[in-house]
Structures are given as structure tokens and as C-alpha cells.
Amino acid sequence: MRVLVACEYSGAVRDEFIKLQHDAMSCDLLPTDVPGPHYQGDVFDIINDGWDLMIAHPPCTYISRAGARWMYQNNNVNQERLIKALDAKDFFMKLYNADIEKIALENPTPLQILKMPLPSQAIEPFQFGHPFSKRTLLWLKNLPLLKPTNILNQYTPFLPSNTGGAKRGEKTHRGTAKNWKESSTTFKGIAKAMADQWSKPGLIQGKLL
Ligand SMILES: C[S@@+](CC[C@H](N)C(=O)[O-])C[C@H]1O[C@@H](n2cnc3c(N)ncnc32)[C@H](O)[C@@H]1O
């Protein structure tokens, strides 16, 4: 199977598909952290090169609901921020509407104001053997829902939460991730589940292939 892993510098998903003998390539504006097939540049340069499956991790900085306190100031929408968020949505939608049979897009919960399409499911790292919470949504086309592989009952937040609430004496969490790269790198357990479950025929949204 020819697999494009778009917006990936870590090689995490790419290398799990390669382990299963697939022809997988990552693509990012950044170089790959781990040597392997990688296109450094704009994903739209190569998106029409005949892929069977695309898994994409588009940037979420302006889309994520976690950025709501920058979008709304004194109950008004920050217009500069809204323009950036609509650009990010446009990028996401171009990936979503790509001419590729099987597509998975991954992002956190988006701001409601953006009216993103409804996701197919929500997953957490602690469902795939990592002791962390980081709610992640998947938008799937012609792919089955990702099944948890190893559910842990004890976990801590991976990302900081409610950082703005510290001044108001509210409960906050510093998160576990040390820097932006660590916070956006795909967890190994999730990458492995994607390769294991999406590279073989099976149930697609209730229908047997
Ligand atoms: C949230 S990070 C995803 C990281 C990924 N989970 C990983 O493990 O490498 C989003 C990535 O999208 C990349 N990106 C942004 N615009 C892009 C474009 N036009 N073409 C390819 N990659 C792009 C960024 O450089 C960034 O590394």
C-alpha cells in the first residue's frame, strides 16, 4: 500500500507502516527527525501522486479549542486570530477533501466558531499504552474506527491546561510534555495501532470489506 503521512517530522506513523512492508513516506516543511523516506516541503506538491492512504496531522495552533482564550477577548472575537484560524481550517479541509481513497486526519477538539466537520471518534494515549491524557479527534474516510490496544487506568495530562486560570486561583496543570516538539509528536502506541489496523482489510464503519 502507498501511504502518505502528511505533516509528520517524527517518522512515527511512517516507520510503523514501513515495518509492515508498506511503501510509506512522511512529508513536512521540517526535515525528518529519524532517517527514512521523507519529502521536505509543501504536502500539496505531492498529494496527487497516487496514494492509497493518507494520514495527516495538520497544525492545530489556531484551530484548537485550547486556544479559546486568545480567540475571545472581553467577549469579542479577535479578528486577527480568526483570520489565522480560518486559514488553518482551509488547510485542514483541503487535506480532508483530497482525492485519496482512505484518509485519516488527526487534531484536538476544535473551536466551535470554525464549524469543522464532525469527527469520527476521539482517542486518548492512555488507550494505547501511554500513561497520559491528550484528547485527540480523528476524521476518517473509508477507514474503521481505531480500536484501543492497551487501556491504562492511571494517567496524567500530557499538555498544560487552564494556564490562564492560575491568576484567578483556579486549578491548573503544567502538563508532562517538555517542549512543542514533544507535545505534538504522535505517540508510538497510536502510530502502531494505525499501521496494524488500517493496513489490513476489515470492517469499515460497520460494513465488511
Ligand atoms: C502538529 S505538527 C504534527 C507533528 C506530527 N504529529 C509528528 O509526529 O511529526 C504539524 C506539522 O505540520 C507541518 N506543516 C505545516 N504546513 C505544512 C505544509 N504545507 N506541508 C507539510 N507540512 C506542513 C508543520 O511543519 C508541523 O511539523
Coordinates of N, CA and C and ligand atoms in Angstrom, one line a residue:
M1 N 0.8 -1.2 0.0 CA 0.0 0.0 0.0 C 0.9 1.3 0.0
R2 N 0.5 2.3 -0.8 CA 1.3 3.5 -0.8 C 0.7 4.5 0.2
V3 N 1.5 4.8 1.2 CA 0.9 5.6 2.4 C 1.7 6.9 2.5
L4 N 0.9 8.0 2.5 CA 1.5 9.4 2.7 C 1.1 9.8 4.2
V5 N 2.2 10.1 4.9 CA 1.9 10.6 6.3 C 2.2 12.1 6.3
A6 N 1.2 12.9 6.1 CA 1.3 14.3 5.9 C 1.5 15.0 7.2
C7 N 2.3 16.1 7.2 CA 2.6 16.9 8.4 C 3.2 16.1 9.5
E8 N 4.2 15.3 9.1 CA 4.9 14.5 10.1 C 6.4 14.6 10.0
Y9 N 7.1 15.1 11.0 CA 8.6 15.2 11.0 C 9.2 14.1 11.8
S10 N 8.3 13.4 12.7 CA 8.9 12.4 13.6 C 9.2 11.1 13.0
G11 N 8.5 10.8 11.9 CA 8.6 9.5 11.3 C 7.8 8.4 12.1
A12 N 7.0 8.8 13.1 CA 6.4 7.8 14.0 C 5.4 6.9 13.2
V13 N 4.5 7.5 12.5 CA 3.5 6.7 11.8 C 4.1 6.0 10.6
R14 N 5.0 6.8 9.8 CA 5.6 6.3 8.6 C 6.4 5.0 9.0
D15 N 7.2 5.0 10.0 CA 8.0 3.8 10.3 C 7.2 2.6 10.7
E16 N 6.0 2.8 11.3 CA 5.2 1.6 11.7 C 4.6 1.0 10.4
F17 N 4.3 1.8 9.4 CA 3.8 1.2 8.1 C 5.0 0.5 7.4
I18 N 6.2 1.1 7.5 CA 7.3 0.5 6.8 C 7.7 -0.8 7.4
K19 N 7.5 -0.9 8.8 CA 7.8 -2.2 9.4 C 6.9 -3.3 8.9
L20 N 5.7 -2.9 8.4 CA 4.7 -3.9 7.8 C 4.9 -4.0 6.3
Q21 N 6.0 -3.5 5.8 CA 6.4 -3.7 4.4 C 5.6 -2.8 3.5
H22 N 5.0 -1.7 4.0 CA 4.3 -0.8 3.1 C 5.2 0.3 2.5
D23 N 4.8 0.9 1.5 CA 5.6 2.0 0.8 C 5.1 3.3 1.4
A24 N 5.7 3.6 2.6 CA 5.2 4.8 3.3 C 6.2 6.0 3.2
M25 N 5.7 7.2 3.2 CA 6.6 8.4 3.2 C 6.0 9.4 4.0
S26 N 6.8 10.1 4.8 CA 6.3 11.3 5.6 C 6.6 12.5 4.8
C27 N 5.9 13.6 5.2 CA 6.1 14.9 4.5 C 5.9 16.0 5.5
D28 N 6.8 17.0 5.5 CA 6.6 18.1 6.4 C 7.5 19.2 5.9
L29 N 7.2 20.4 6.3 CA 8.1 21.6 6.0 C 9.4 21.4 6.7
L30 N 9.4 20.7 7.8 CA 10.6 20.4 8.6 C 11.3 19.1 8.1
P31 N 12.6 19.0 8.3 CA 13.3 17.7 8.0 C 12.7 16.6 8.9
T32 N 13.0 15.4 8.5 CA 12.5 14.3 9.3 C 13.5 14.1 10.5
D33 N 13.0 13.8 11.7 CA 13.9 13.6 12.9 C 14.7 12.3 12.8
V34 N 14.1 11.3 12.1 CA 14.6 10.0 12.0 C 14.8 9.7 10.5
P35 N 16.0 9.2 10.1 CA 16.2 9.0 8.7 C 15.1 8.0 8.1
G36 N 14.6 8.3 6.9 CA 13.6 7.5 6.3 C 13.0 8.2 5.2
P37 N 12.1 7.6 4.3 CA 11.6 8.3 3.2 C 10.8 9.5 3.7
H38 N 11.2 10.7 3.2 CA 10.6 11.9 3.7 C 10.6 13.0 2.5
Y39 N 9.5 13.7 2.3 CA 9.5 14.8 1.4 C 9.5 16.1 2.3
Q40 N 10.6 16.9 2.2 CA 10.6 18.1 3.0 C 10.0 19.2 2.1
G41 N 8.8 19.7 2.4 CA 8.2 20.7 1.5 C 6.7 20.7 1.8
D42 N 6.0 21.4 0.9 CA 4.5 21.5 1.0 C 3.8 20.2 0.6
V43 N 3.0 19.7 1.4 CA 2.2 18.5 1.2 C 1.5 18.5 -0.2
F44 N 1.0 19.8 -0.6 CA 0.3 19.8 -1.8 C 1.1 19.7 -3.1
D45 N 2.5 19.7 -2.9 CA 3.3 19.3 -4.1 C 3.2 17.9 -4.4
I46 N 2.8 17.0 -3.5 CA 2.9 15.5 -3.7 C 1.6 14.8 -3.4
I47 N 0.5 15.6 -3.1 CA -0.7 15.0 -2.6 C -1.4 14.2 -3.7
N48 N -1.2 14.5 -5.0 CA -1.8 13.8 -6.1 C -0.9 12.7 -6.7
D49 N 0.0 12.2 -5.9 CA 1.0 11.3 -6.5 C 0.5 9.8 -6.4
G50 N -0.8 9.6 -6.3 CA -1.2 8.2 -6.3 C -1.2 7.4 -5.0
W51 N -1.6 8.0 -3.9 CA -1.5 7.4 -2.6 C -2.8 6.5 -2.4
D52 N -2.7 5.4 -1.6 CA -3.8 4.6 -1.3 C -4.4 5.1 0.1
L53 N -3.6 5.6 0.9 CA -4.0 6.1 2.2 C -3.2 7.3 2.6
M54 N -3.9 8.3 3.2 CA -3.1 9.5 3.8 C -3.5 9.6 5.2
I55 N -2.5 9.7 6.1 CA -2.8 10.0 7.5 C -2.1 11.4 7.7
A56 N -2.9 12.4 8.1 CA -2.4 13.8 8.2 C -2.6 14.3 9.6
H57 N -1.6 15.1 10.0 CA -1.6 15.7 11.4 C -1.4 17.2 11.2
P58 N -2.5 17.9 10.6 CA -2.3 19.3 10.3 C -2.1 20.2 11.5
P59 N -1.4 21.3 11.4 CA -1.2 22.2 12.5 C -2.5 22.6 13.2
C60 N -2.5 22.7 14.5 CA -3.7 22.9 15.3 C -3.7 24.2 16.1
T61 N -2.6 24.9 16.0 CA -2.4 26.1 16.9 C -3.6 27.0 16.9
Y62 N -4.2 27.3 15.7 CA -5.3 28.3 15.6 C -6.6 27.6 15.6
I63 N -6.7 26.3 15.4 CA -8.0 25.6 15.4 C -8.4 25.1 16.7
S64 N -7.4 24.8 17.6 CA -7.7 24.1 18.8 C -8.6 24.9 19.8
R65 N -9.5 24.2 20.5 CA -10.3 24.9 21.5 C -9.4 25.3 22.7
A66 N -8.3 24.7 22.8 CA -7.4 25.1 23.9 C -6.9 26.5 23.7
G67 N -7.0 27.1 22.5 CA -6.6 28.5 22.2 C -7.8 29.5 22.4
A68 N -8.9 29.1 23.0 CA -10.1 29.9 23.1 C -9.8 31.2 23.8
R69 N -8.9 31.2 24.8 CA -8.7 32.5 25.5 C -8.0 33.6 24.7
W70 N -7.4 33.1 23.6 CA -6.8 34.1 22.6 C -7.8 34.5 21.6
M71 N -8.8 33.7 21.3 CA -9.7 34.0 20.3 C -10.8 35.0 20.8
Y72 N -11.1 34.8 22.1 CA -12.2 35.7 22.6 C -11.6 36.6 23.7
Q73 N -11.7 37.9 23.4 CA -11.2 38.9 24.4 C -12.3 39.8 24.8
N74 N -12.6 39.9 26.1 CA -13.8 40.6 26.6 C -15.0 40.3 25.8
N75 N -15.3 39.1 25.5 CA -16.4 38.6 24.8 C -16.4 39.0 23.3
N76 N -15.4 39.6 22.8 CA -15.3 39.9 21.4 C -14.3 38.9 20.7
V77 N -14.6 38.6 19.4 CA -13.7 37.7 18.7 C -12.5 38.6 18.2
N78 N -11.3 38.0 18.4 CA -10.1 38.6 18.0 C -10.0 38.4 16.5
Q79 N -10.2 39.4 15.7 CA -10.3 39.2 14.2 C -9.0 38.7 13.6
E80 N -7.9 39.2 14.1 CA -6.6 38.7 13.6 C -6.5 37.2 13.8
R81 N -6.8 36.8 14.9 CA -6.8 35.3 15.3 C -7.8 34.5 14.5
L82 N -8.9 35.1 14.2 CA -10.0 34.4 13.4 C -9.5 34.2 12.0
I83 N -8.8 35.2 11.4 CA -8.3 35.0 10.0 C -7.3 33.9 10.0
K84 N -6.4 33.8 11.0 CA -5.4 32.7 11.0 C -6.1 31.4 11.2
A85 N -7.2 31.3 12.0 CA -7.9 30.1 12.3 C -8.6 29.6 11.0
L86 N -9.2 30.6 10.3 CA -9.9 30.2 9.0 C -8.9 29.7 8.0
D87 N -7.7 30.3 8.0 CA -6.7 29.8 7.0 C -6.3 28.3 7.4
A88 N -6.2 28.1 8.7 CA -5.8 26.7 9.2 C -6.9 25.8 8.9
K89 N -8.2 26.2 9.0 CA -9.3 25.4 8.6 C -9.3 25.0 7.1
D90 N -9.0 26.0 6.3 CA -8.9 25.9 4.9 C -7.8 24.8 4.5
F91 N -6.7 24.8 5.2 CA -5.6 23.8 5.0 C -6.2 22.4 5.4
F92 N -6.8 22.4 6.5 CA -7.4 21.1 7.0 C -8.4 20.6 6.0
M93 N -9.3 21.4 5.5 CA -10.3 21.0 4.6 C -9.7 20.5 3.2
K94 N -8.6 21.2 2.8 CA -8.0 20.7 1.5 C -7.5 19.3 1.7
L95 N -6.9 19.0 2.9 CA -6.5 17.6 3.1 C -7.7 16.7 3.2
Y96 N -8.7 17.1 3.9 CA -9.9 16.3 4.1 C -10.6 16.0 2.7
N97 N -10.5 16.9 1.8 CA -11.1 16.7 0.5 C -10.2 16.2 -0.6
A98 N -9.0 15.7 -0.1 CA -8.0 15.2 -1.1 C -8.6 14.0 -1.9
D99 N -8.1 13.8 -3.1 CA -8.5 12.7 -3.9 C -7.7 11.5 -3.6
I100 N -7.9 10.9 -2.4 CA -7.3 9.7 -1.9 C -8.3 8.9 -1.3
E101 N -8.3 7.6 -1.5 CA -9.5 6.7 -1.1 C -9.6 6.7 0.4
K102 N -8.5 6.5 1.1 CA -8.6 6.3 2.6 C -7.9 7.5 3.2
I103 N -8.6 8.2 4.1 CA -8.0 9.4 4.7 C -8.3 9.4 6.2
A104 N -7.2 9.7 7.0 CA -7.4 9.9 8.4 C -6.7 11.3 8.8
L105 N -7.5 12.2 9.4 CA -6.9 13.4 9.9 C -7.0 13.4 11.4
E106 N -6.0 14.0 12.0 CA -5.9 14.0 13.5 C -5.7 15.4 14.0
N107 N -6.5 15.8 14.9 CA -6.4 17.1 15.5 C -7.1 17.1 16.9
P108 N -6.8 18.1 17.8 CA -7.5 18.2 19.0 C -8.9 18.8 18.8
T109 N -9.7 18.9 19.8 CA -11.1 19.4 19.7 C -11.0 20.9 19.2
P110 N -11.7 21.2 18.1 CA -11.6 22.5 17.5 C -12.6 23.5 18.2
L111 N -12.3 24.8 17.9 CA -13.2 25.9 18.4 C -14.5 25.7 17.6
Q112 N -15.6 25.9 18.3 CA -16.9 25.8 17.7 C -17.1 26.8 16.6
I113 N -16.6 28.0 16.8 CA -16.8 29.1 15.8 C -16.4 28.6 14.4
L114 N -15.5 27.6 14.3 CA -14.9 27.3 13.0 C -15.8 26.3 12.2
K115 N -16.8 25.7 12.9 CA -17.8 24.8 12.3 C -17.0 23.7 11.5
M116 N -16.1 23.1 12.1 CA -15.4 22.0 11.4 C -16.3 20.8 11.2
P117 N -16.0 19.9 10.3 CA -16.9 18.7 10.1 C -16.8 17.9 11.4
L118 N -17.9 17.1 11.6 CA -17.9 16.2 12.8 C -16.9 15.2 12.7
P119 N -16.1 14.9 13.8 CA -15.1 13.9 13.8 C -15.7 12.5 13.9
S120 N -14.9 11.5 13.5 CA -15.4 10.1 13.6 C -15.3 9.5 15.0
Q121 N -14.2 9.9 15.7 CA -14.0 9.4 17.0 C -13.0 10.2 17.8
A122 N -13.0 10.0 19.1 CA -12.0 10.6 20.0 C -11.1 9.5 20.6
I123 N -9.8 9.7 20.6 CA -8.9 8.7 21.2 C -8.0 9.4 22.3
E124 N -7.4 8.6 23.1 CA -6.5 9.1 24.2 C -5.3 8.2 24.2
P125 N -4.1 8.8 24.5 CA -2.9 8.0 24.6 C -3.0 6.8 25.6
F126 N -3.8 7.1 26.7 CA -3.9 6.0 27.7 C -4.7 4.8 27.2
Q127 N -5.3 4.9 26.0 CA -6.0 3.7 25.4 C -5.0 2.9 24.6
F128 N -3.7 3.4 24.5 CA -2.8 2.8 23.6 C -1.4 2.6 24.3
G129 N -1.5 2.4 25.7 CA -0.4 2.0 26.5 C 0.5 3.1 27.0
H130 N 0.1 4.4 26.8 CA 0.9 5.6 27.3 C 0.2 6.2 28.5
P131 N 0.8 6.4 29.6 CA 0.1 6.9 30.9 C -0.2 8.4 30.8
F132 N -0.8 8.8 29.7 CA -1.1 10.3 29.6 C -2.5 10.5 29.0
S133 N -3.1 11.6 29.3 CA -4.4 12.0 28.6 C -4.0 13.1 27.6
K134 N -4.6 13.1 26.5 CA -4.4 14.2 25.5 C -5.5 13.8 24.4
R135 N -6.7 14.4 24.7 CA -7.8 14.0 23.8 C -7.5 14.4 22.4
T136 N -7.7 13.5 21.5 CA -7.3 13.7 20.1 C -8.5 13.2 19.2
L137 N -8.9 14.0 18.3 CA -10.0 13.6 17.4 C -9.5 13.0 16.1
L138 N -10.2 12.1 15.5 CA -9.9 11.5 14.2 C -11.1 11.7 13.3
W139 N -10.8 12.2 12.1 CA -11.7 12.3 11.0 C -11.4 11.2 10.0
L140 N -12.2 10.3 9.8 CA -11.9 9.1 9.0 C -12.7 9.0 7.7
K141 N -12.1 8.6 6.6 CA -12.8 8.3 5.4 C -12.4 6.9 4.9
N142 N -13.4 6.0 4.8 CA -13.1 4.6 4.3 C -12.1 3.9 5.2
L143 N -12.1 4.2 6.5 CA -11.3 3.5 7.4 C -12.1 3.1 8.7
P144 N -11.8 2.0 9.3 CA -12.5 1.6 10.5 C -12.1 2.5 11.7
L145 N -12.9 2.6 12.7 CA -12.6 3.3 13.9 C -11.3 2.7 14.5
L146 N -10.4 3.5 15.1 CA -9.2 2.9 15.7 C -9.6 2.2 17.0
K147 N -9.2 1.0 17.2 CA -9.6 0.3 18.4 C -8.4 0.4 19.5
P148 N -8.8 0.7 20.7 CA -7.8 0.8 21.8 C -7.0 -0.6 21.9
T149 N -5.7 -0.5 22.2 CA -4.9 -1.7 22.2 C -4.4 -2.1 23.6
N150 N -4.4 -1.0 24.5 CA -3.9 -1.3 25.9 C -4.3 -0.2 26.8
I151 N -5.5 -0.4 27.4 CA -6.1 0.7 28.2 C -5.5 0.8 29.6
L152 N -4.9 2.0 29.9 CA -4.3 2.1 31.3 C -5.3 2.9 32.1
N153 N -5.4 2.6 33.4 CA -6.3 3.3 34.3 C -5.7 4.5 35.0
Q154 N -4.4 4.6 35.0 CA -3.7 5.7 35.7 C -3.0 6.5 34.6
Y155 N -3.2 7.8 34.6 CA -2.6 8.7 33.6 C -2.6 10.1 34.1
T156 N -1.7 11.0 33.5 CA -1.7 12.4 33.9 C -1.8 13.2 32.6
P157 N -2.2 14.5 32.7 CA -2.4 15.3 31.5 C -1.0 15.5 30.8
F158 N -1.0 15.3 29.5 CA 0.2 15.5 28.7 C 0.5 16.9 28.4
L159 N -0.5 17.7 28.2 CA -0.4 19.1 27.9 C -0.8 20.0 29.1
P160 N -0.3 21.2 29.2 CA -0.7 22.1 30.2 C -2.2 22.4 30.0
S161 N -2.9 22.7 31.1 CA -4.3 23.1 31.0 C -4.7 24.2 31.9
N162 N -5.6 25.1 31.4 CA -6.1 26.2 32.1 C -5.0 27.1 32.6
T163 N -3.9 27.3 31.8 CA -2.8 28.1 32.3 C -3.2 29.6 32.7
G164 N -4.2 30.1 31.9 CA -4.7 31.4 32.2 C -5.4 31.5 33.6
G165 N -5.9 30.4 34.1 CA -6.7 30.4 35.4 C -5.8 30.5 36.6
A166 N -4.5 30.4 36.4 CA -3.6 30.4 37.6 C -3.7 31.7 38.4
K167 N -3.9 32.9 37.6 CA -4.0 34.2 38.3 C -5.3 34.3 39.1
R168 N -6.3 33.5 38.7 CA -7.6 33.5 39.3 C -7.7 32.5 40.4
G169 N -6.6 31.8 40.7 CA -6.5 30.8 41.7 C -7.2 29.5 41.3
E170 N -7.5 29.3 40.0 CA -8.1 28.1 39.6 C -7.2 26.9 39.5
K171 N -7.7 25.7 39.4 CA -6.9 24.5 39.3 C -6.2 24.5 37.9
T172 N -4.9 24.3 37.8 CA -4.3 24.3 36.5 C -3.4 23.0 36.5
H173 N -2.9 22.7 35.3 CA -1.9 21.5 35.3 C -0.8 21.9 34.3
R174 N 0.4 21.7 34.8 CA 1.6 22.1 33.9 C 1.8 21.2 32.7
G175 N 1.2 20.0 32.8 CA 1.4 19.0 31.7 C 2.8 18.3 31.8
T176 N 3.0 17.3 31.0 CA 4.2 16.5 31.1 C 5.2 16.8 30.0
A177 N 4.6 17.2 28.8 CA 5.5 17.4 27.6 C 6.4 18.5 27.9
K178 N 7.7 18.3 27.5 CA 8.8 19.3 27.8 C 8.8 20.5 26.8
N179 N 8.4 20.3 25.6 CA 8.5 21.3 24.6 C 7.5 21.1 23.5
W180 N 7.5 22.0 22.5 CA 6.4 21.9 21.5 C 6.5 20.6 20.6
K181 N 7.8 20.2 20.4 CA 8.0 19.1 19.6 C 7.5 17.8 20.3
E182 N 7.8 17.7 21.6 CA 7.4 16.6 22.3 C 5.8 16.6 22.4
S183 N 5.3 17.8 22.5 CA 3.8 17.8 22.7 C 3.1 17.5 21.4
S184 N 3.7 17.7 20.2 CA 3.0 17.4 19.0 C 3.4 16.1 18.3
T185 N 4.4 15.4 18.9 CA 4.8 14.1 18.2 C 3.8 13.0 18.5
T186 N 3.5 12.2 17.5 CA 2.5 11.2 17.6 C 3.0 10.1 18.6
F187 N 2.2 9.6 19.5 CA 2.6 8.6 20.4 C 2.8 7.2 19.6
K188 N 3.9 6.5 20.0 CA 4.2 5.3 19.3 C 3.0 4.3 19.3
G189 N 2.4 4.2 20.5 CA 1.3 3.2 20.6 C 0.1 3.5 19.6
I190 N -0.1 4.8 19.4 CA -1.2 5.2 18.4 C -0.7 5.0 17.0
A191 N 0.6 5.3 16.7 CA 1.1 5.1 15.4 C 1.1 3.6 15.0
K192 N 1.4 2.7 16.0 CA 1.4 1.3 15.7 C 0.0 0.8 15.5
A193 N -0.9 1.3 16.3 CA -2.3 0.8 16.1 C -2.8 1.3 14.7
M194 N -2.4 2.5 14.3 CA -2.9 2.9 12.9 C -2.4 2.0 11.8
A195 N -1.1 1.6 11.9 CA -0.5 0.8 10.9 C -1.1 -0.6 11.0
D196 N -1.2 -1.2 12.2 CA -1.7 -2.6 12.3 C -3.2 -2.6 11.8
Q197 N -4.0 -1.6 12.2 CA -5.4 -1.7 12.0 C -5.8 -1.2 10.6
W198 N -5.1 -0.3 10.1 CA -5.5 0.4 8.8 C -4.8 -0.2 7.6
S199 N -3.9 -1.2 7.8 CA -3.3 -1.7 6.6 C -3.8 -3.1 6.2
K200 N -4.8 -3.5 6.9 CA -5.5 -4.8 6.5 C -7.0 -4.5 6.3
P201 N -7.6 -5.4 5.4 CA -9.0 -5.2 5.2 C -9.8 -5.6 6.5
G202 N -10.9 -5.0 6.6 CA -11.7 -5.3 7.8 C -13.0 -4.6 7.8
L203 N -13.5 -4.3 8.9 CA -14.8 -3.6 9.0 C -14.6 -2.1 8.7
I204 N -15.4 -1.5 7.8 CA -15.3 -0.1 7.6 C -16.7 0.5 8.0
Q205 N -16.7 1.2 9.1 CA -17.9 1.8 9.6 C -19.1 0.8 9.5
G206 N -18.9 -0.4 10.0 CA -20.0 -1.4 10.1 C -20.1 -2.3 8.9
K207 N -19.4 -2.0 7.8 CA -19.6 -2.8 6.6 C -18.3 -3.7 6.4
L208 N -18.5 -5.0 6.1 CA -17.4 -5.8 5.9 C -16.8 -5.6 4.5
L209 N -15.5 -5.4 4.3 CA -15.0 -5.1 3.0 C -14.9 -6.4 2.2
Ligands
LIG1 C1 1.2 19.4 14.9 S1 2.6 19.1 13.9 C2 2.4 17.3 13.7 C3 3.6 16.5 14.1 C4 3.4 15.0 13.9 N1 2.4 14.5 14.9 C5 4.7 14.2 14.1 O1 4.7 13.3 14.9 O2 5.7 14.6 13.5 C6 2.1 19.8 12.4 C7 3.2 19.8 11.4 O3 2.6 20.3 10.1 C8 3.7 20.8 9.4 N2 3.2 21.6 8.2 C9 2.6 22.8 8.2 N3 2.3 23.2 7.0 C10 2.7 22.2 6.1 C11 2.6 22.0 4.7 N4 2.1 22.9 3.9 N5 3.1 20.9 4.2 C12 3.6 19.9 5.0 N6 3.7 20.0 6.4 C13 3.2 21.2 6.9 C14 4.5 21.6 10.4 O4 5.8 21.9 10.0 C15 4.4 20.7 11.6 O5 5.5 19.9 11.8

